mmCIF file of C-alpha atoms and ligand atoms in Angstrom:
data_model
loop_
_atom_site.group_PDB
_atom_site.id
_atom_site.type_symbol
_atom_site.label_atom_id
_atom_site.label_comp_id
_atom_site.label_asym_id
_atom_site.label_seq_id
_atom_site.Cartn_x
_atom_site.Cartn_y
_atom_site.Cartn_z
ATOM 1 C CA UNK H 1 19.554 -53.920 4.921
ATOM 2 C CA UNK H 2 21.204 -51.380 7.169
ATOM 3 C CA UNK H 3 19.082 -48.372 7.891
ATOM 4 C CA UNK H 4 21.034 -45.036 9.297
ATOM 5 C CA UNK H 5 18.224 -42.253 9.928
ATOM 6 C CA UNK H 6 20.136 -38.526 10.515
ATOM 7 C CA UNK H 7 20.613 -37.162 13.683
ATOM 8 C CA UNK H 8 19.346 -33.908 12.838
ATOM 9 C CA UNK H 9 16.365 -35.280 10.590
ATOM 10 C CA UNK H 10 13.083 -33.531 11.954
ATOM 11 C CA UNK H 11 11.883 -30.592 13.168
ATOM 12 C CA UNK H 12 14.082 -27.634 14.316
ATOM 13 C CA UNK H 13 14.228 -25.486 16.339
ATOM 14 C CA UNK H 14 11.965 -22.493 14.903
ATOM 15 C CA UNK H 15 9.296 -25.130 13.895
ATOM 16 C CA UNK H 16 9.168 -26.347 17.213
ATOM 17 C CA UNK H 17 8.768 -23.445 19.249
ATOM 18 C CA UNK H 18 6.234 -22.406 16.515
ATOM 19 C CA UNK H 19 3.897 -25.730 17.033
ATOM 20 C CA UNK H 20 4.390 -25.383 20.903
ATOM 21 C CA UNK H 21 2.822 -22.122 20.642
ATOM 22 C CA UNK H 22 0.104 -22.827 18.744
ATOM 23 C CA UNK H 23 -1.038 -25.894 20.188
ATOM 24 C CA UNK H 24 -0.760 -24.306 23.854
ATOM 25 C CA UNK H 25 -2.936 -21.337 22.246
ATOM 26 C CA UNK H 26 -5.575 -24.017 20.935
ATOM 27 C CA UNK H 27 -5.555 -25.939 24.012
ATOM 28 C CA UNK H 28 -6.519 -23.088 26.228
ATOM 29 C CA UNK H 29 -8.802 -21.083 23.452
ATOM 30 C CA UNK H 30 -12.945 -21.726 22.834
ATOM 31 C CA UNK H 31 -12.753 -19.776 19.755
ATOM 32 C CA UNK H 32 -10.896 -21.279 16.329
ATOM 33 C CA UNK H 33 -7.581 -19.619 15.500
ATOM 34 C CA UNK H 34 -6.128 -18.427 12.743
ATOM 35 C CA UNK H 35 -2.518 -18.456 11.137
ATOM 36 C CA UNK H 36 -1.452 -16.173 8.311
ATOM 37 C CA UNK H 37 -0.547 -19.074 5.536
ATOM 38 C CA UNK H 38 0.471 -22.338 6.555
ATOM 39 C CA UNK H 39 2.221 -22.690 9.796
ATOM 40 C CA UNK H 40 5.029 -24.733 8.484
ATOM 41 C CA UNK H 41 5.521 -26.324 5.167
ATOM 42 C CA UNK H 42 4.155 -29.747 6.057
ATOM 43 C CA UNK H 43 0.603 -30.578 5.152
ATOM 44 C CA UNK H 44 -0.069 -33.435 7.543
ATOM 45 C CA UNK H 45 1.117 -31.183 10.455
ATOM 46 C CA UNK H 46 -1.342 -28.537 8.810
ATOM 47 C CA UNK H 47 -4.139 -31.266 8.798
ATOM 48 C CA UNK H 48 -3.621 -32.216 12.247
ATOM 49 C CA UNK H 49 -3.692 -28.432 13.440
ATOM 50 C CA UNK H 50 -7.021 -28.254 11.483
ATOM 51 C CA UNK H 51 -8.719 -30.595 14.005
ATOM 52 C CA UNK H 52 -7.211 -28.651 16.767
ATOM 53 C CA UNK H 53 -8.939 -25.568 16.151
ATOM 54 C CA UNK H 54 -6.414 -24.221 13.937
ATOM 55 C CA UNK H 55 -7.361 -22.853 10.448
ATOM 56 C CA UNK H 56 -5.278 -21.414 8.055
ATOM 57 C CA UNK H 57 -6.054 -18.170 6.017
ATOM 58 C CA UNK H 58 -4.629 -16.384 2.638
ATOM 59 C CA UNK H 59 -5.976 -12.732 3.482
ATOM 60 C CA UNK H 60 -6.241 -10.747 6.388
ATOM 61 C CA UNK H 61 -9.930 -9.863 6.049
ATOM 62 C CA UNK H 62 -11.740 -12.801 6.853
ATOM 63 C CA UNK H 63 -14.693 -11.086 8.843
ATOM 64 C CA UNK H 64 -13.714 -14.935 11.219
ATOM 65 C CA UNK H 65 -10.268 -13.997 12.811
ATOM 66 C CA UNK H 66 -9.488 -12.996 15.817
ATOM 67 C CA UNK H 67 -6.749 -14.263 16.859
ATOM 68 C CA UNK H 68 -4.253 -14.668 14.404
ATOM 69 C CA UNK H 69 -0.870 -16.572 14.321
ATOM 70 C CA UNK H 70 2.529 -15.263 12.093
ATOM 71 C CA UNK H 71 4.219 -18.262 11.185
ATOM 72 C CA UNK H 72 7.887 -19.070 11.175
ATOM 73 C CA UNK H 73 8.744 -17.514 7.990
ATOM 74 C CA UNK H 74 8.139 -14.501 9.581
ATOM 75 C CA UNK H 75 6.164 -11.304 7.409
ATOM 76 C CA UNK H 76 6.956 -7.732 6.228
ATOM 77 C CA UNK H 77 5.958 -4.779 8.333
ATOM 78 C CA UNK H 78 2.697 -3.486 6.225
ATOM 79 C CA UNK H 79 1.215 -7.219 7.735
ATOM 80 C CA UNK H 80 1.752 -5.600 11.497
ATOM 81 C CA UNK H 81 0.122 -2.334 10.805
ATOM 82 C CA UNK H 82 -2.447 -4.073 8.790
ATOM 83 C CA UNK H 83 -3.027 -6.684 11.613
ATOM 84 C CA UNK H 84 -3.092 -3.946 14.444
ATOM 85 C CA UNK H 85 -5.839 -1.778 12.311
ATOM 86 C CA UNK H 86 -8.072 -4.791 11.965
ATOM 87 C CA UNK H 87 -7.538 -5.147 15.740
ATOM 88 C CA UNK H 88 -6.328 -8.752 16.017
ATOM 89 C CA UNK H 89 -5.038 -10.458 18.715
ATOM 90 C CA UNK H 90 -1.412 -11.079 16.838
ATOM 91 C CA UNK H 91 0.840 -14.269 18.353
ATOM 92 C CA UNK H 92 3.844 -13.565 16.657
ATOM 93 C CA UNK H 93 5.898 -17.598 15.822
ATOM 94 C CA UNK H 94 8.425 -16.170 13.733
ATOM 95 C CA UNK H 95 11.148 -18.031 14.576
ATOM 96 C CA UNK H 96 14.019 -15.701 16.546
ATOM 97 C CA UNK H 97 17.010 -16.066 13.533
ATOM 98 C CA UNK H 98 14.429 -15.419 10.576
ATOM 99 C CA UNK H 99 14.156 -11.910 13.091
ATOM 100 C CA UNK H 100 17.547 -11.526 13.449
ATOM 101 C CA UNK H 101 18.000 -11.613 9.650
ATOM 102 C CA UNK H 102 15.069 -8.984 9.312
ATOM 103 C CA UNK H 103 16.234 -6.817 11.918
ATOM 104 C CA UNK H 104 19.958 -6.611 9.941
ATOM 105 C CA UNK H 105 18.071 -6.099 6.762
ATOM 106 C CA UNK H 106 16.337 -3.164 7.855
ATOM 107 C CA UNK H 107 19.634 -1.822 9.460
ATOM 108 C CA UNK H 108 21.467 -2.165 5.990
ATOM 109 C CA UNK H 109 18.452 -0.418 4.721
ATOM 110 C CA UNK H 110 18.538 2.596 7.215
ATOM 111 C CA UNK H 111 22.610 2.779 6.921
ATOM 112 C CA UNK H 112 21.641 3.485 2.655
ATOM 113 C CA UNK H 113 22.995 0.162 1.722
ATOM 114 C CA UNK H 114 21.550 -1.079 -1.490
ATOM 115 C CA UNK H 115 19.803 -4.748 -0.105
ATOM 116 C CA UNK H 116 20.594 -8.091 -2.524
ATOM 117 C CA UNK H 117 19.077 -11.225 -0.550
ATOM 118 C CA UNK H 118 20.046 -14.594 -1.686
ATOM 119 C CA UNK H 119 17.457 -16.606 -1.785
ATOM 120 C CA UNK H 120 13.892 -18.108 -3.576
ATOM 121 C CA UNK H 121 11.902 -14.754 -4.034
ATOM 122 C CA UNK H 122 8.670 -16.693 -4.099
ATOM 123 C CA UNK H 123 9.713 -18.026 -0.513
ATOM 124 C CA UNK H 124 7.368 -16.393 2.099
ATOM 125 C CA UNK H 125 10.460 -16.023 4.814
ATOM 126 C CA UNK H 126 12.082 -13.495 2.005
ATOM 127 C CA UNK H 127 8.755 -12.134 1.204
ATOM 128 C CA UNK H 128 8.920 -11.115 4.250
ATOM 129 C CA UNK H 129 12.050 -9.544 4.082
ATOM 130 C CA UNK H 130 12.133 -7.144 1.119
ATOM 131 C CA UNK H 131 9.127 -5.373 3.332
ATOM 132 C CA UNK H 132 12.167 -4.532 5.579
ATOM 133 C CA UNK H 133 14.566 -3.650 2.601
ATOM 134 C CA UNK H 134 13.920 -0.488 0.827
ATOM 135 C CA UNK H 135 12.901 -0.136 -3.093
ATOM 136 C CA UNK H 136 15.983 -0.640 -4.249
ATOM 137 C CA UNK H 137 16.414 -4.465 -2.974
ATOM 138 C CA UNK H 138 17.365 -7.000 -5.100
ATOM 139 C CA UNK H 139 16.319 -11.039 -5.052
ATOM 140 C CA UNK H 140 19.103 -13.502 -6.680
ATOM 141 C CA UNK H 141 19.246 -17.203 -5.904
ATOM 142 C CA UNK H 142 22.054 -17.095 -8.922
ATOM 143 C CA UNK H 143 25.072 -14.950 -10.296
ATOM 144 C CA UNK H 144 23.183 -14.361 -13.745
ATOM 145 C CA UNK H 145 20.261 -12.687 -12.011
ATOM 146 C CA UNK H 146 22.300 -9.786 -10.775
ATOM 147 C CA UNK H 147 21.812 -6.350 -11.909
ATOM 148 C CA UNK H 148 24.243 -3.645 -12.149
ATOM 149 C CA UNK H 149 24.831 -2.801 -8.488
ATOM 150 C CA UNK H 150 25.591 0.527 -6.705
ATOM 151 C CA UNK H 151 28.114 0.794 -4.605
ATOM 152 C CA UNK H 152 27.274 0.446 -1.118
ATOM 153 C CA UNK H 153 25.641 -2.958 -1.303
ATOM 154 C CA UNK H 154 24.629 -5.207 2.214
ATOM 155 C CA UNK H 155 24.045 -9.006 1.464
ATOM 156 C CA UNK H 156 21.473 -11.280 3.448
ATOM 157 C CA UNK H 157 20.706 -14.386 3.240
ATOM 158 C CA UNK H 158 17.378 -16.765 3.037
ATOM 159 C CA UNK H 159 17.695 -18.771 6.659
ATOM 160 C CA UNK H 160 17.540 -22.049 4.690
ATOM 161 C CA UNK H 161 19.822 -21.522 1.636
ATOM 162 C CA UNK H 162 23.156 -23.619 0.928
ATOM 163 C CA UNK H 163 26.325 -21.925 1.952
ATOM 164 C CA UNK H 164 27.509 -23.021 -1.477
ATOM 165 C CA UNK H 165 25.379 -20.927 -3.494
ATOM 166 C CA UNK H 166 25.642 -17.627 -0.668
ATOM 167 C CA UNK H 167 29.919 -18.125 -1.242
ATOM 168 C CA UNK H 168 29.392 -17.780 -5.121
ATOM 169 C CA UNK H 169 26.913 -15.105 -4.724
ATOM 170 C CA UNK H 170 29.345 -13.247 -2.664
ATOM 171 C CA UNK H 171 32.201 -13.741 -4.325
ATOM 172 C CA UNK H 172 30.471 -12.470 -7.791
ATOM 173 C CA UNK H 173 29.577 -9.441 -5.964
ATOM 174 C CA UNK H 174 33.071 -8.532 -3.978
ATOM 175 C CA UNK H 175 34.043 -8.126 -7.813
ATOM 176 C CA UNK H 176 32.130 -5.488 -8.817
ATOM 177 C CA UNK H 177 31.377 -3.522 -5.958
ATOM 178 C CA UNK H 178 33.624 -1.041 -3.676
ATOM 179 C CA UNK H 179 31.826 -1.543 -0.313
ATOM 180 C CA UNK H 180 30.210 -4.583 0.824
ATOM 181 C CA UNK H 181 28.456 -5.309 4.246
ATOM 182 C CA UNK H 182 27.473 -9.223 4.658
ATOM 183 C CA UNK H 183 25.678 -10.369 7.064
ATOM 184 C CA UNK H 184 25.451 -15.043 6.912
ATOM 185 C CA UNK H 185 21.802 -15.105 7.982
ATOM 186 C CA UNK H 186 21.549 -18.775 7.164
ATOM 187 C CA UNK H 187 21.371 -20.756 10.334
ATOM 188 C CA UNK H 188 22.731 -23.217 12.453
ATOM 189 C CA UNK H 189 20.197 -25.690 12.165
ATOM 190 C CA UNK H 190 20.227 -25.859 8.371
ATOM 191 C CA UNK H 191 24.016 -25.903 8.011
ATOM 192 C CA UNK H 192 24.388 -29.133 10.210
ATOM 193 C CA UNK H 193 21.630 -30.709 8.993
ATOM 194 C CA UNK H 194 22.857 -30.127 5.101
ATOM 195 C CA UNK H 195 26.068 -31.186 6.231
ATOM 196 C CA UNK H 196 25.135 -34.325 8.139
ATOM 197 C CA UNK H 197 22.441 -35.510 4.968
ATOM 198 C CA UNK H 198 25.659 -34.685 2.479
ATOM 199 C CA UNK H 199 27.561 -37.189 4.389
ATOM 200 C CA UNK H 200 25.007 -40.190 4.766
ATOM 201 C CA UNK H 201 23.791 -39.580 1.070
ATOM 202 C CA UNK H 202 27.778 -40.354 0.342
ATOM 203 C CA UNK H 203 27.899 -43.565 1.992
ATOM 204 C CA UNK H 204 24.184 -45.528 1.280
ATOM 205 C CA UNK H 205 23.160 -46.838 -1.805
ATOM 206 C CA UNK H 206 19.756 -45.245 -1.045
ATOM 207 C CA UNK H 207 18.276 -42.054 0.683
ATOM 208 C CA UNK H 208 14.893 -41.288 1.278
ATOM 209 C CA UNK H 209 14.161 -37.625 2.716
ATOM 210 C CA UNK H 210 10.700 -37.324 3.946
ATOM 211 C CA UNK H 211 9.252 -33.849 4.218
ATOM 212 C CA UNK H 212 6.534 -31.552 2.483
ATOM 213 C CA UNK H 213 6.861 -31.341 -1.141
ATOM 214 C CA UNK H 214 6.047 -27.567 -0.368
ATOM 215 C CA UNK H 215 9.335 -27.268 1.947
ATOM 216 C CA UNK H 216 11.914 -25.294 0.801
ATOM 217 C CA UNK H 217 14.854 -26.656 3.002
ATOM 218 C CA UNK H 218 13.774 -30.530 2.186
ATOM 219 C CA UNK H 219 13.880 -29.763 -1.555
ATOM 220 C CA UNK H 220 17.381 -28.762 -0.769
ATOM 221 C CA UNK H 221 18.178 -31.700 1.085
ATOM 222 C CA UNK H 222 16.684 -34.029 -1.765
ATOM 223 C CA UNK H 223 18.544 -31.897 -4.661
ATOM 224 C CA UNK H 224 22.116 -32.046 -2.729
ATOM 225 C CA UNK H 225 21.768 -36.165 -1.779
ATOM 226 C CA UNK H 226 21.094 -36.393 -5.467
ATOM 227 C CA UNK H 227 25.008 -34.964 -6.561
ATOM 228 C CA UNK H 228 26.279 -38.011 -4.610
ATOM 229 C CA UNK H 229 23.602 -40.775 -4.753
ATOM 230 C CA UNK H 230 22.547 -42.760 -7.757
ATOM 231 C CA UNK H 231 18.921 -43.381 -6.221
ATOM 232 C CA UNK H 232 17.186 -40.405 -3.908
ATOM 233 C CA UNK H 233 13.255 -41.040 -2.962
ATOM 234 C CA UNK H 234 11.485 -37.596 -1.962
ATOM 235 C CA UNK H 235 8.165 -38.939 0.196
ATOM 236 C CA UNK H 236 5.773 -37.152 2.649
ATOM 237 C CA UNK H 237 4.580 -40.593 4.105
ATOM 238 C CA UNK H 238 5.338 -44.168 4.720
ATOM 239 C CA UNK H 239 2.644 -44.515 1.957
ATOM 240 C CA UNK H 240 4.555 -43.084 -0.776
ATOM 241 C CA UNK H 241 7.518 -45.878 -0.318
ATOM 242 C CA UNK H 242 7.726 -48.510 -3.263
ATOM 243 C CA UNK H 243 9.283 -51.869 -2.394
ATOM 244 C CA UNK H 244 10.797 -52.284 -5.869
ATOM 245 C CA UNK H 245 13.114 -49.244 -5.086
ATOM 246 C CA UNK H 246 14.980 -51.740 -2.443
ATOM 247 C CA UNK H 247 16.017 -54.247 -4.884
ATOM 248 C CA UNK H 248 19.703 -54.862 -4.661
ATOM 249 C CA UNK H 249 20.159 -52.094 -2.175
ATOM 250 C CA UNK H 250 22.221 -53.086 1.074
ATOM 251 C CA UNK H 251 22.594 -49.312 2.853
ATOM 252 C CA UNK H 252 19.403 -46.899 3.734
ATOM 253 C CA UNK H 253 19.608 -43.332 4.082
ATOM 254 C CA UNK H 254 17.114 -41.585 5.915
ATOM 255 C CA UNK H 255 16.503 -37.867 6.484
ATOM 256 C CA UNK H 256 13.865 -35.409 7.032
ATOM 257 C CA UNK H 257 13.403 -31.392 6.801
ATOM 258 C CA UNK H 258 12.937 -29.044 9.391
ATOM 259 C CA UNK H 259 9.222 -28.828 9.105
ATOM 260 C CA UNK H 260 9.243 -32.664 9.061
ATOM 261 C CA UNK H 261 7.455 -34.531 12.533
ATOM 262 C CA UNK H 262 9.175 -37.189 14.264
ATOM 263 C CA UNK H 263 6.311 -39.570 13.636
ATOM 264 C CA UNK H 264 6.206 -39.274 10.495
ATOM 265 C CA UNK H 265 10.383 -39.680 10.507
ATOM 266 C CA UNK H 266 9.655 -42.851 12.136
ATOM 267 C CA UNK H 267 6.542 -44.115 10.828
ATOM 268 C CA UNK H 268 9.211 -44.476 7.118
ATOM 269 C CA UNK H 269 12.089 -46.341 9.404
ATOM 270 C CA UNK H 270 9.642 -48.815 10.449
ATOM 271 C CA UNK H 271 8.038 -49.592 6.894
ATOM 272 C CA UNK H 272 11.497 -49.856 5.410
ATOM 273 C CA UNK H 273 12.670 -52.675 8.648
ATOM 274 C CA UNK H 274 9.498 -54.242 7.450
ATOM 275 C CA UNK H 275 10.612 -54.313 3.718
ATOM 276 C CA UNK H 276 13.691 -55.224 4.863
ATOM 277 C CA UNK H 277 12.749 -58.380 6.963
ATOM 278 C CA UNK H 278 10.658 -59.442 3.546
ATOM 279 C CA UNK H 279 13.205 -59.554 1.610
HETATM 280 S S1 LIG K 301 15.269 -23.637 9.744
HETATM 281 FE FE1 LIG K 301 16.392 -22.271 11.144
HETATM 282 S S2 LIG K 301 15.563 -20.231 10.688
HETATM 283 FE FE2 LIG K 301 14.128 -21.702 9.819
HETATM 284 S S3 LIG K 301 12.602 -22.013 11.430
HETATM 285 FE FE3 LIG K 301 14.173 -23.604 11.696
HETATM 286 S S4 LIG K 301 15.628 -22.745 13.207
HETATM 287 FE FE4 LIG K 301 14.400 -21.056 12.403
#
């Protein structure tokens, strides 16, 4: 069997520097630490934090915290002031282009644009945003979820969304509305890695993308490999993979999201060699 794994499989960027911070933080700390929901959306990295000294809360009036940790996904600006009057020690991990996208949304909200962001209103990374976008704001991951609009409208974008569903969004919208500001908030690091997982799925007769079942962006990467390949495998760990699913298959896929460890990337390459050699 050949096995290709992605180039970009793993963690990026954001998640990185977020880890680096809070492990550093643990390392040099007596007391346990807090972060405001789950660091990232992987719950073995979560596990392993845990015996580091790093707990995770819900709500921000545990009489335990004292220093807390904002994760990635960044949070709306009533979790600052409510952080600061508690008196918390804040660390602040949200990753640079999730505050880039905030700082734009608050802009289109102060320049009396009406605020649609495209993208999973249940996700805590736009959670956070609508705290920046007025009362107005709208939430659409779709064209059929849009309301009449007014007609200054300014378009963000969830970090992690697929350009495919911003360009319909967009192009819906440049319809029915006079002025238009857009701003493409998704990033780098998710466009090359959708790109790069569209193009293996295409080729294997088999992909496996290993990340949290919890993560957004590998959901997305498990949902697009499925459009061009008959059998897609969504795992966390090595444990998870079934040696039946091999049968007749001659080309592995494998890929991971961006809240996805390398070990963990690995850890799935070397049980599938193993199958492999088996067979
Ligand atoms: S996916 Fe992009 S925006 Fe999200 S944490 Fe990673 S680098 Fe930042």
């Amino acid at each position: 069997m050949e096995i290709t794994v992605a180039k970009m499989a793993g963690f990026c960027f954001g998640v990185k520097r977020a880890l680096d911070i809070t492990f550093d933080l643990a390392k040099n700390s007596q007391e346990r630490i807090y972060t405001y929901g789950p660091l990232i959306h992987n719950p073995q990295v979560v596990e392993n934090l845990k015996n580091e000294g790093v707990d995770t809360v819900d709500s921000l009036d545990s009489p335990d915290i004292n220093t807390i940790i904002i994760r990635t996904h960044g949070v709306s600006p009533k979790v600052y002031v409510e952080t600061s009057k508690m008196g918390y020690n804040v660390i602040d991990a949200t990753c640079p282009f999730v505050k880039k996208a905030q700082k734009f949304t608050q802009e289109l909200k102060e320049k009396g644009y009406q605020v649609i962001i495209i993208g999973d209103r249940h996700h805590p990374e736009v959670q956070g945003l609508i705290g920046f976008a007025g009362s107005d704001v709208v939430v659409v991951d779709d064209t059929d979820q849009l309301p009449p609009l007014k007609n200054k409208v300014g378009i963000i974008v969830q970090t992690t969304q697929a350009f495919e569903t911003f360009e319909r969004i967009v192009s819906h919208i440049l319809r029915y509305t006079r002025e238009v500001k857009i701003y493409n908030t998704i990033c780098d690091s998710t466009s090359q890695r959708v790109g790069e997982t569209k193009e293996l799925a295409q080729k294997v007769d088999l992909m496996i993308i290993v990340g949290g079942k919890n993560s957004a962006n590998t959901n997305q990467l498990a949902k697009l490999s499925k459009d061009v390949c008959a059998k897609v495998y969504h795992i966390e760990t090595s444990d998870e993979l079934d040696e039946t699913w091999f049968h007749n298959v001659t080309n592995v896929g494998i890929t991971g999201g961006a809240s996805t460890p390398q070990w963990i990337i690995d850890a799935v390459e070397y049980k599938i060699k193993e199958i492999s050699v088996r067979r």
